[in-house]
Amino acid sequence: MEFKISKDFIARIEQYISENREQELQALLHDIHTADIAEIMEELDAGEASYIFHILDSEKTSEILLELDEEIREKILKNLSPKEIAEELDEMSTDDAADIIAELPADMKEEVIQELNDDEHAKDIVDLLRYDEDTAGGLMGKELVKVNENWNVLTCVKEMRVQAENVQRVHSIYVVDDEGRLKGRLSLKDLLVTSTKTPISEVYIKKVDFVKVTTPDVEVARIMQKYDLEAIPVIDELGRLVGRITIDDVVDVIKEEADKDYQLAAGISQDVEADDSILDLTKARLPWLVLALLGGFVTVKVLGIFEPAMQNHGELFFFTPLIAAMAGNVGVQSSAIIVQGLANNTLSGSLWNRLIKEVLLTLLNGLMLASILFLGSHFLLGRGYDIALTVSISLITVIVIASLIGTFMPLLLNKFKIDPALATGPFITTSNDICGILIYFSIAKMILGF
Amino acid sequence: MEFKISKDFIARIEQYISENREQELQALLHDIHTADIAEIMEELDAGEASYIFHILDSEKTSEILLELDEEIREKILKNLSPKEIAEELDEMSTDDAADIIAELPADMKEEVIQELNDDEHAKDIVDLLRYDEDTAGGLMGKELVKVNENWNVLTCVKEMRVQAENVQRVHSIYVVDDEGRLKGRLSLKDLLVTSTKTPISEVYIKKVDFVKVTTPDVEVARIMQKYDLEAIPVIDELGRLVGRITIDDVVDVIKEEADKDYQLAAGISQDVEADDSILDLTKARLPWLVLALLGGFVTVKVLGIFEPAMQNHGELFFFTPLIAAMAGNVGVQSSAIIVQGLANNTLSGSLWNRLIKEVLLTLLNGLMLASILFLGSHFLLGRGYDIALTVSISLITVIVIASLIGTFMPLLLNKFKIDPALATGPFITTSNDICGILIYFSIAKMILGF
C-alpha cells in the first residue's frame, strides 16, 4: 500500500514540467500522499521542485513543506514572499508553524508573522517561539481540547465541538480550573459512554501525567515511552495548561537521539546525513580523525621507547596491530553496552558489581581468545613458544583493562553530565590503542628481557 | 512529575516485606504507576518481587507483568498456576496477552488458554498466536471499533458505545462492507461534528492507509512514521480487516531497530542488555572478537612479509598502529553514514555520485591529516623527511581506500538483503586494518626500497 517512486515516474514528471503540462501534472499527483510528493521533489532539482510546489493547493503544500528535507525547504521558502509563507503557516498546526518560522532568517520572521491571517493562531505561534527547541515547550503544540471542571457533560460536548474544529486529532480532553490550572483529564471513551447531564467534576480522572515547559525533550520522550502515553499535557511555572505533546513528535526525538548515539559511536560528531554537503560532512568527521591522529602520534612515541626490542625480538612489532585492535574492539563493546543501558535507563545495581561482572566476562572471553592466539601464533604463524606466550598473556591483560576503561568511562562522563556516547568510537579505540601497546611491550620486556 | 526510586524507598519496601506488613505496603504502592512498581520490583530479589505481585489487585498486576524485564517476568510467571496466569491475561489487550503466551513453555500455553474466561478474548488471542512476531500480524491487536458502510451515524454511535467498552483507546473508526473488507475510516472528530441522521457512506473517508498481516514490522514502523499515523489497520489476504497497530507498539520496534544497529556497530551481535547473564553477553560478544582475532593473524602475516624493512627502516613499524587505526576510523565513519541513510531511507541519487562524493570528502580530510602527519612525524617525532613523506602518502591512500570500502560494503550487503549494519564495527575495522597495512608497506617499499 506504500507508494514506490520509480525512475520512470520521475522521468515522466520531469518531462511534464519541461513541457509545462500543468493539468496533467496535477492529475498525476492528485492521489499521491504529501510525504511521497516530498520524496519526489527531493529527486528533482530546485527549479523543478518549486514548479511542483506552485501548482498544488496550499492545503497540500503546507504538508509537503513539513515533510521536506531542511535543505530543500530552505530553497523553496527563499522563492516565496512573506505573504505566501504566511499562507502556508495558516494551514499548519502551531508547533509545526513555529518550527518553520524558527528556521527563517531573522529579518523574514517578523514580516511573516505580521502576514498571518488568524490572530489567535498567530498569538499561539509567537508564544511557542520563545521556548528552547530542546524542551517540552519547544515540542508542544497549542491545539488541545480543554474543559472547565465546573461545567457539565452537555456544556462540555458543545464546547468541544467548537474546539475540535481547530484540532486535528483529539487525544484527551483536559480539565482545568477557573485559573486555567490543569486538574485532570476526561477520556474520549468515557465521554462516549456517559450521560450528558453528569457534571464534569464527577467523571474526570484526577490523576494526570504532565511535564513542565522546561522539561528536556529526551526526558519527555522517556516519560511518554515509560508510561505508554499518546499525548501529554504541558504546564507552565504556575501550573497552567499551556500545550500538549503528541507521540508522533516524540517519535522523532527518540529516533534522533538513537541516531546521534550511533553517530558518536562511529566518530561523527554532528547530526549529518549522507546527502549533506561535503563541508558539513567534513566538519562532522574531521575533528574525530585529528583526535585519532594525535593519539596515533602517542602510539608511535610509545613504540619508539621499545626500539631496543627490535634487535632480538623484532617479530613483537608484527603483533602490535593485533593487540591494539583487540583492545579497541573490547573497549567499544564494553562501552556500547553501558551507553545503551544509560540511554534506556536499564542499568541497575552498584558500580562495583558492574565492574566485577565486566572483568569476569572479559576474563572468560580473554581466556578463549588467548588460547586461540597461543595456538595460532605457534602453529599457524610459526612463532616460538616464548613469543606465543608473551602475546597471549599480553592479550588477556590488555583486554581486561580495555573493558574496564570501556565500562568506567561512560559511567564517569554520565556522572559529570557529559553525553556518555562520547566515550565510544574513536575516543575509546585511540586511548585503548595507547594503553594496549604500552602494556603489551611492558609485559614482553618482563618476559623476554630486552 | 516522574516518580524517582530512591535507595531509602527500596529499603523501606524490603523492610515491610520482611515484616509482612501487607497493608502498609499496599498503601505505599497505591498511588505509584505500574511502570514504576515494575522498576521497583527489578531492584528486589525474586521472592520479594513475587510478594509484592501477590498483594496487588489483578488490574495492576497485569500491567506490571507487561512492564517487567522478560527475565523477571519469567520468574514470576513460574510461581503462578495456569488459572492465575489466565486471570492476568483476561485483563490485558489481545496483543499483549498473545505476547505473554508466546513466552510461556509449550506445555503451559494450552493450559493457560483453556483457563481464559472470556471466549471472545480467548479466540482473538489464539488467532494472534499464529502470526510471526516480526510481522504486522504479530504486532497488531484485535481491539478496534468498526462500523458497516450501510449503517447511519446513529446506529454507528450505538454500536460504537458497545465496542468501545472493550477498547482502551479509540484511534479511528474503521468502515467495512458486509464481508468485513476494509473500505475506509471515520475520524472521531467528524463524528463529533456530524448530525446523527447522516448515512455512513456519505461521511466516511475512502482513502485509508493499511498494511497486510505479512508486512514486516520494520516496514510497518517506516510507513507509520512516514505518513505520521497513530494507528494503522491490518488486513488479511482477502482484504478483510483483522486488527490494528498503534504507534506505541511501533515506538518499541523503532527503538529496538536503532539499538540493534548501534550494537552491531559496536560488535555485539544479539539484542542484549547490560543486565543480562554473563553467558548471554559472551555469546553476543565473543564471535566478533574471534573474527577480529583471526583478522589480526592476517595482519601479523602481512607484517612478516615486510620483515626485511626492519633492518634499515625499523621505524616504519612504529607507524603501523597509527595507519591501521586511521583506516579503521575512516571506514567506520563512511559505513555508518550509509547504514543510517539506508535505515532511514534518506539515500537518493546514484551509486557513482555517492562514491565520487565520498572520495572527494576523504581526499579533503586526507590532505589535512597527511599534512599534520608529515609535520608531526618530522618535528614532533623527530623522523627523517623520507619517513615523514612515506607515512603521509600512505595515510592518504589508505584512508581513501578505507572510505571506499566503508561506503561500498553496506550498499553491497543491502543489495543482497543482508543487514547493512553488519558492515560496521569489527568487520570493517579488521578488513581495513589488513588492507591499510598492506598498502602502507607496499608504498613504503616503493619509496624507500628494501
Tab-separated table of N, CA and C in Angstrom, chain B residues 261-338:
chain	number	residue	atom	x	y	z
B	261	ASP	N	21.197	-1.678	15.450
B	261	ASP	CA	22.227	-1.120	14.585
B	261	ASP	C	23.412	-0.634	15.406
B	262	TYR	N	23.100	0.007	16.518
B	262	TYR	CA	24.158	0.534	17.377
B	262	TYR	C	25.008	-0.606	17.910
B	263	GLN	N	24.334	-1.688	18.330
B	263	GLN	CA	25.080	-2.820	18.868
B	263	GLN	C	25.937	-3.475	17.797
B	264	LEU	N	25.390	-3.621	16.600
B	264	LEU	CA	26.180	-4.210	15.517
B	264	LEU	C	27.416	-3.359	15.247
B	265	ALA	N	27.243	-2.036	15.262
B	265	ALA	CA	28.374	-1.142	15.013
B	265	ALA	C	29.424	-1.298	16.105
B	266	ALA	N	28.994	-1.695	17.283
B	266	ALA	CA	29.925	-1.853	18.396
B	266	ALA	C	30.403	-3.306	18.510
B	267	GLY	N	29.981	-4.151	17.599
B	267	GLY	CA	30.445	-5.538	17.640
B	267	GLY	C	29.727	-6.382	18.680
B	268	ILE	N	28.429	-6.207	18.788
B	268	ILE	CA	27.635	-7.031	19.703
B	268	ILE	C	26.509	-7.582	18.843
B	269	SER	N	26.368	-8.917	18.823
B	269	SER	CA	25.583	-9.486	17.731
B	269	SER	C	24.146	-9.841	18.078
B	270	GLN	N	23.765	-9.793	19.334
B	270	GLN	CA	22.382	-10.098	19.652
B	270	GLN	C	21.802	-8.946	20.439
B	271	ASP	N	20.507	-9.028	20.657
B	271	ASP	CA	19.881	-7.987	21.440
B	271	ASP	C	20.120	-8.272	22.919
B	272	VAL	N	21.201	-7.745	23.462
B	272	VAL	CA	21.495	-7.977	24.870
B	272	VAL	C	21.478	-6.669	25.633
B	273	GLU	N	21.305	-6.774	26.938
B	273	GLU	CA	21.357	-5.603	27.799
B	273	GLU	C	22.434	-5.814	28.842
B	274	ALA	N	22.880	-4.707	29.433
B	274	ALA	CA	23.964	-4.777	30.413
B	274	ALA	C	23.630	-5.734	31.554
B	275	ASP	N	22.328	-5.895	31.842
B	275	ASP	CA	21.945	-6.721	32.987
B	275	ASP	C	21.716	-8.193	32.630
B	276	ASP	N	21.967	-8.572	31.383
B	276	ASP	CA	21.819	-9.974	31.008
B	276	ASP	C	22.935	-10.815	31.641
B	277	SER	N	22.765	-12.143	31.557
B	277	SER	CA	23.744	-13.022	32.196
B	277	SER	C	25.073	-12.997	31.437
B	278	ILE	N	26.139	-13.402	32.147
B	278	ILE	CA	27.478	-13.409	31.542
B	278	ILE	C	27.498	-14.315	30.315
B	279	LEU	N	26.766	-15.429	30.381
B	279	LEU	CA	26.747	-16.350	29.251
B	279	LEU	C	26.130	-15.694	28.011
B	280	ASP	N	24.992	-15.010	28.203
B	280	ASP	CA	24.341	-14.328	27.080
B	280	ASP	C	25.252	-13.251	26.496
B	281	LEU	N	25.890	-12.526	27.398
B	281	LEU	CA	26.771	-11.450	26.939
B	281	LEU	C	27.965	-12.018	26.176
B	282	THR	N	28.478	-13.147	26.647
B	282	THR	CA	29.608	-13.778	25.956
B	282	THR	C	29.201	-14.223	24.562
B	283	LYS	N	28.018	-14.854	24.479
B	283	LYS	CA	27.547	-15.319	23.177
B	283	LYS	C	27.397	-14.160	22.197
B	284	ALA	N	27.039	-12.994	22.715
B	284	ALA	CA	26.827	-11.846	21.837
B	284	ALA	C	28.146	-11.193	21.432
B	285	ARG	N	29.168	-11.359	22.271
B	285	ARG	CA	30.399	-10.603	22.032
B	285	ARG	C	31.546	-11.436	21.479
B	286	LEU	N	31.657	-12.695	21.956
B	286	LEU	CA	32.831	-13.491	21.588
B	286	LEU	C	32.989	-13.724	20.081
B	287	PRO	N	31.891	-14.037	19.352
B	287	PRO	CA	32.081	-14.318	17.921
B	287	PRO	C	32.789	-13.191	17.177
B	288	TRP	N	32.419	-11.944	17.504
B	288	TRP	CA	33.053	-10.808	16.851
B	288	TRP	C	34.531	-10.723	17.202
B	289	LEU	N	34.821	-11.017	18.459
B	289	LEU	CA	36.219	-10.910	18.897
B	289	LEU	C	37.069	-11.981	18.232
B	290	VAL	N	36.500	-13.188	18.078
B	290	VAL	CA	37.244	-14.253	17.403
B	290	VAL	C	37.515	-13.856	15.954
B	291	LEU	N	36.492	-13.298	15.320
B	291	LEU	CA	36.647	-12.810	13.949
B	291	LEU	C	37.769	-11.779	13.860
B	292	ALA	N	37.754	-10.836	14.797
B	292	ALA	CA	38.782	-9.792	14.800
B	292	ALA	C	40.153	-10.393	15.048
B	293	LEU	N	40.207	-11.421	15.911
B	293	LEU	CA	41.496	-12.065	16.209
B	293	LEU	C	42.048	-12.750	14.966
B	294	LEU	N	41.172	-13.437	14.246
B	294	LEU	CA	41.605	-14.098	13.015
B	294	LEU	C	42.110	-13.063	12.013
B	295	GLY	N	41.401	-11.936	11.932
B	295	GLY	CA	41.881	-10.836	11.095
B	295	GLY	C	43.247	-10.374	11.554
B	296	GLY	N	43.428	-10.356	12.886
B	296	GLY	CA	44.720	-9.964	13.447
B	296	GLY	C	45.840	-10.896	12.989
B	297	PHE	N	45.539	-12.189	12.904
B	297	PHE	CA	46.529	-13.144	12.389
B	297	PHE	C	47.022	-12.725	11.007
B	298	VAL	N	46.067	-12.281	10.181
B	298	VAL	CA	46.442	-11.869	8.827
B	298	VAL	C	47.385	-10.668	8.883
B	299	THR	N	47.089	-9.714	9.779
B	299	THR	CA	47.989	-8.544	9.859
B	299	THR	C	49.387	-8.975	10.287
B	300	VAL	N	49.487	-9.941	11.204
B	300	VAL	CA	50.808	-10.441	11.629
B	300	VAL	C	51.535	-11.032	10.423
B	301	LYS	N	50.802	-11.822	9.660
B	301	LYS	CA	51.349	-12.465	8.460
B	301	LYS	C	51.843	-11.420	7.460
B	302	VAL	N	51.005	-10.423	7.222
B	302	VAL	CA	51.360	-9.372	6.260
B	302	VAL	C	52.612	-8.640	6.707
B	303	LEU	N	52.642	-8.301	8.007
B	303	LEU	CA	53.815	-7.588	8.505
B	303	LEU	C	55.062	-8.460	8.377
B	304	GLY	N	54.892	-9.780	8.550
B	304	GLY	CA	56.009	-10.715	8.402
B	304	GLY	C	56.633	-10.636	7.017
B	305	ILE	N	55.771	-10.432	6.009
B	305	ILE	CA	56.285	-10.324	4.631
B	305	ILE	C	57.284	-9.182	4.505
B	306	PHE	N	57.003	-8.131	5.255
B	306	PHE	CA	57.845	-6.940	5.135
B	306	PHE	C	58.967	-6.895	6.172
B	307	GLU	N	59.288	-8.059	6.728
B	307	GLU	CA	60.342	-8.130	7.744
B	307	GLU	C	61.660	-7.496	7.277
B	308	PRO	N	62.038	-7.679	5.984
B	308	PRO	CA	63.311	-7.092	5.520
B	308	PRO	C	63.423	-5.590	5.800
B	309	ALA	N	62.276	-4.895	5.872
B	309	ALA	CA	62.303	-3.452	6.124
B	309	ALA	C	62.879	-3.131	7.490
B	310	MET	N	62.843	-4.135	8.379
B	310	MET	CA	63.253	-3.883	9.755
B	310	MET	C	64.712	-3.454	9.873
B	311	GLN	N	65.515	-3.982	8.972
B	311	GLN	CA	66.953	-3.721	9.058
B	311	GLN	C	67.292	-2.222	8.970
B	312	ASN	N	66.826	-1.565	7.878
B	312	ASN	CA	67.177	-0.160	7.680
B	312	ASN	C	66.083	0.815	8.043
B	313	HIS	N	64.826	0.323	8.045
B	313	HIS	CA	63.713	1.249	8.284
B	313	HIS	C	62.780	0.716	9.358
B	314	GLY	N	63.366	0.241	10.443
B	314	GLY	CA	62.578	-0.338	11.528
B	314	GLY	C	61.507	0.595	12.034
B	315	GLU	N	61.757	1.888	11.969
B	315	GLU	CA	60.789	2.870	12.481
B	315	GLU	C	59.445	2.814	11.752
B	316	LEU	N	59.449	2.230	10.535
B	316	LEU	CA	58.176	2.079	9.818
B	316	LEU	C	57.158	1.313	10.674
B	317	PHE	N	57.685	0.343	11.437
B	317	PHE	CA	56.793	-0.492	12.247
B	317	PHE	C	56.142	0.277	13.393
B	318	PHE	N	56.776	1.398	13.781
B	318	PHE	CA	56.176	2.219	14.841
B	318	PHE	C	54.862	2.860	14.360
B	319	PHE	N	54.766	3.013	13.029
B	319	PHE	CA	53.595	3.721	12.494
B	319	PHE	C	52.415	2.799	12.144
B	320	THR	N	52.651	1.474	12.218
B	320	THR	CA	51.544	0.591	11.801
B	320	THR	C	50.257	0.782	12.599
B	321	PRO	N	50.322	0.882	13.945
B	321	PRO	CA	49.034	1.063	14.656
B	321	PRO	C	48.344	2.366	14.232
B	322	LEU	N	49.123	3.421	13.979
B	322	LEU	CA	48.538	4.699	13.571
B	322	LEU	C	47.808	4.542	12.240
B	323	ILE	N	48.503	3.964	11.265
B	323	ILE	CA	47.889	3.806	9.934
B	323	ILE	C	46.643	2.913	10.033
B	324	ALA	N	46.783	1.801	10.747
B	324	ALA	CA	45.651	0.870	10.864
B	324	ALA	C	44.468	1.538	11.556
B	325	ALA	N	44.746	2.281	12.612
B	325	ALA	CA	43.655	2.929	13.347
B	325	ALA	C	42.939	3.952	12.479
B	326	MET	N	43.709	4.732	11.711
B	326	MET	CA	43.078	5.741	10.861
B	326	MET	C	42.209	5.073	9.795
B	327	ALA	N	42.703	3.976	9.224
B	327	ALA	CA	41.912	3.247	8.229
B	327	ALA	C	40.599	2.770	8.859
B	328	GLY	N	40.705	2.240	10.059
B	328	GLY	CA	39.510	1.756	10.755
B	328	GLY	C	38.530	2.884	11.025
B	329	ASN	N	39.026	3.998	11.552
B	329	ASN	CA	38.145	5.116	11.890
B	329	ASN	C	37.411	5.666	10.671
B	330	VAL	N	38.167	5.879	9.597
B	330	VAL	CA	37.539	6.418	8.385
B	330	VAL	C	36.520	5.428	7.836
B	331	GLY	N	36.869	4.145	7.847
B	331	GLY	CA	35.953	3.119	7.336
B	331	GLY	C	34.651	3.097	8.119
B	332	VAL	N	34.752	3.176	9.434
B	332	VAL	CA	33.549	3.144	10.265
B	332	VAL	C	32.692	4.392	10.016
B	333	GLN	N	33.334	5.554	9.901
B	333	GLN	CA	32.573	6.782	9.615
B	333	GLN	C	31.795	6.644	8.306
B	334	SER	N	32.507	6.197	7.257
B	334	SER	CA	31.856	6.102	5.945
B	334	SER	C	30.705	5.116	5.982
B	335	SER	N	30.942	3.963	6.598
B	335	SER	CA	29.894	2.948	6.571
B	335	SER	C	28.713	3.362	7.444
B	336	ALA	N	29.001	4.004	8.577
B	336	ALA	CA	27.915	4.387	9.488
B	336	ALA	C	26.939	5.325	8.802
B	337	ILE	N	27.479	6.242	8.026
B	337	ILE	CA	26.603	7.232	7.402
B	337	ILE	C	25.740	6.581	6.314
B	338	ILE	N	26.276	5.556	5.674
B	338	ILE	CA	25.490	4.834	4.671
B	338	ILE	C	24.450	3.946	5.359
